[in-house]
Amino acid sequence: MDKMTAKTEIERLSAEINRHNDLYYIQNTSEISDYEFDMLLENLQKLEAEFPEFAYSYSPTKRVGGDITKKMESVVHRFPMLSLSNTYSQEEIIEWENRLKKLAEGKLDYVCELKYDGVAIGIQYENGILKQAITRGDGTQGENVTANVRTIRTIPLQLKGDYPVDFEIRGEIFFPLEKFNELNAQRVDIGEAEFANPRNTASGTLKLQDSKVVAERGLDCFLYGLYGYDLPLEGHYESVLKAKEWGFKTPNPTDNFIKKTDSIEGIMDFIHYWNQNRSKLPFEIDGIVIKVNDYTQQQELGFTAKSPRWAIAYKFKAERVETVLESVSYQVGRTGAVTPVANLIPVQLGGTTVKRASLHNSDQIQKLDLHLGDTVQVEKGGEIIPKIVGVNLGERKANFQRIEFVENCPECATLLVRREGEAQHYCPNESSCPPQIKGRIEHFISRKAMNIDGLGAETVDLLVQKGLINSYADLYDLTFDQVVELDRMADKSADNLMKGIQVSKEVPFERVLFALGIRFVGETVAKKLAKSFKNIEAIQQAGFDRLVEVDEIGEKIAISVQQFFLEEKNNEIIARLKNAGVQFEIQEKEGATDKFKGKIFVVSGVFNSFSRDELKEVIEMNGGKNASSISSKTDYVLAGENMGPAKLKKATDLGVQIISEDEFISQLNANE
Ligand code: IVH
């Protein structure tokens, strides 16, 4: 394909993909299947790899992240980012409305919106391209989190339609509850502490250095305000609806997420509706925002020192009920972590019946000074199971027994341990505590790990009970005859299970590494380790210093990895898996060459067509090596914009060849 045809095709594919993204993420509909969509994306990726000069920064292929931001720069807001004054009573809303009627001229229209419980963001677009995304910070200046915001699929990288040339759109980035609960389940699975709530987690995620991790977490965003000097419309409501046409996810009147009204009754209806229905939303809101619609009236009303007079927030009181704590039970996870759970007299809360509440760890029980029979206050946040937030001491009787955390494992009676600096108690009996054995196998076969079709938790339970398996390596010794003997196992299901086990031998190394269940080694860490070390032997032999050299691998993970390989039985299990044909080596990618064989690169600065990580990957795929600092061994410094002067001087002093991104791309594409 010649250059011009490639450019046209890249632009056509991008527009087509953007249209499908908009249909899916913004309009909640779709015209094509996931497969067809993936094919379009793959075609575009291929073309961009072949013609990197047309791989634009706003291409729909650039959603997966990869850019690392070591230190977020501080940026001054063009328009200050104020907060809203809060009220908790409807009387105050009536007073506010009465004040406005005296202050503003003409008829007042109001816009009612949800108050999303997330992190405020201001995103600047120039000529329809996302330029910069900044957090609220102190209202005057915030942090530049553009690389992370670009990974949020509901935020367009390129706009469509008749958008203004230069404007800012503001909204709230939040954690959808499903994604938040998924993330916490994954954390529990690898032995990490759960995140406390979706809002703080959204905020923490937005400030992560590695945008790839942000991309995987699945943040979302609603946009609710336009700022600029040449906005096309005169009212807030009309502008928000218009922004949808440009590709933004803005609240929809048909969902009652936004409503225009000219009366206090209309406002109250909206408040009542969401007070009743907010627990059904797939994200958290903490109130309702009411705004004057007309921009001229907004200007007339102006601001107080901290907040606009033309808007007000009505905050919901947290949903809280009282019930009785009947008992505490203890769950043992695959890592041996023991989690206490409160069993309650069932009570209605936010539209569901609550029977259990999470207690997290022994500190939590102590902090609440819980006694059996206590009347406790229960609140529902974003978590699947609610939290106990307090005790009604007035209801405590003298004979109520203080709850003491169990000393022995409730499953195998081994004495529990609590490591220094950790909140969780652990059962150290890894080799014969039943939930740990089953948990490790269940984790091994799970979808994101070995994804063994035809094998579920119940079958694992049966296989362990019958003594057929005791570790995941035993799965590969199972025979059809053993499996078909199990209760309720027909020929076909046994056959499927055996096939599932066979197929799992093709699962790539990074997923195998995740499947091993090394504490703190989640999917992302496993990928990083696999990519850096290439095979299991290199990881087994790696010293602490080499492990912490890998991006995102800190001391805690490095120690855990080393401890895992210090256990002889883990090495035996790996040897058996290897014998069975499971992948313990990274597979070479398509398109790999040895063009840069033996050459050492240092990639530094900001690039136009590729992210730094992508360039490093290309170097490795073509036989080269990446180093983090320039030395006499360095062959090339691949220099982008903003490369520090000290590095430049060092490279020049040492006589290292400095090449630009374009030179690198042409070397890569050169046929020798
Ligand atoms: S309008 C001048 N609308 O609430 C203030 N804010 O204290 C403009 N928020 O930091 C904000 N949902 O992050 C507005 N529909 C909504 C909102 C909303 C949530 C947050 C926002 C702001 C805080 C106000």
PDB file of N, CA and C in Angstrom, residues 30 52 62 66 234 250 330 361 408 604:
ATOM      1  N   SER A  30     -25.328  -0.638  19.684  1.00  0.00           N
ATOM      2  CA  SER A  30     -24.199  -1.030  18.837  1.00  0.00           C
ATOM      3  C   SER A  30     -24.697  -1.594  17.521  1.00  0.00           C
ATOM      4  N   PRO A  52       4.002   4.332  10.728  1.00  0.00           N
ATOM      5  CA  PRO A  52       3.934   5.017  12.025  1.00  0.00           C
ATOM      6  C   PRO A  52       3.803   6.536  11.910  1.00  0.00           C
ATOM      7  N   LYS A  62      -4.952   4.155  20.773  1.00  0.00           N
ATOM      8  CA  LYS A  62      -4.104   4.647  21.867  1.00  0.00           C
ATOM      9  C   LYS A  62      -4.863   4.716  23.195  1.00  0.00           C
ATOM     10  N   GLY A  66       0.238   3.130  28.624  1.00  0.00           N
ATOM     11  CA  GLY A  66       1.619   2.758  28.352  1.00  0.00           C
ATOM     12  C   GLY A  66       2.536   3.896  28.762  1.00  0.00           C
ATOM     13  N   GLU A 234     -26.737  29.231  24.817  1.00  0.00           N
ATOM     14  CA  GLU A 234     -26.874  30.203  25.900  1.00  0.00           C
ATOM     15  C   GLU A 234     -27.238  29.610  27.246  1.00  0.00           C
ATOM     16  N   THR A 250     -22.556  12.588  28.432  1.00  0.00           N
ATOM     17  CA  THR A 250     -23.197  13.560  29.314  1.00  0.00           C
ATOM     18  C   THR A 250     -24.483  12.932  29.831  1.00  0.00           C
ATOM     19  N   TYR A 330     -15.451 -16.502  60.325  1.00  0.00           N
ATOM     20  CA  TYR A 330     -14.120 -16.195  59.776  1.00  0.00           C
ATOM     21  C   TYR A 330     -13.919 -16.948  58.479  1.00  0.00           C
ATOM     22  N   ASN A 361     -10.685  -6.845  59.484  1.00  0.00           N
ATOM     23  CA  ASN A 361      -9.582  -7.447  60.258  1.00  0.00           C
ATOM     24  C   ASN A 361      -9.801  -7.222  61.755  1.00  0.00           C
ATOM     25  N   ASN A 408      -6.933 -19.546  66.480  1.00  0.00           N
ATOM     26  CA  ASN A 408      -6.604 -20.685  65.619  1.00  0.00           C
ATOM     27  C   ASN A 408      -7.417 -20.630  64.342  1.00  0.00           C
ATOM     28  N   SER A 604      14.604   8.206  25.924  1.00  0.00           N
ATOM     29  CA  SER A 604      14.397   9.317  26.861  1.00  0.00           C
ATOM     30  C   SER A 604      13.631  10.457  26.184  1.00  0.00           C
TER      31      SER A 604
END
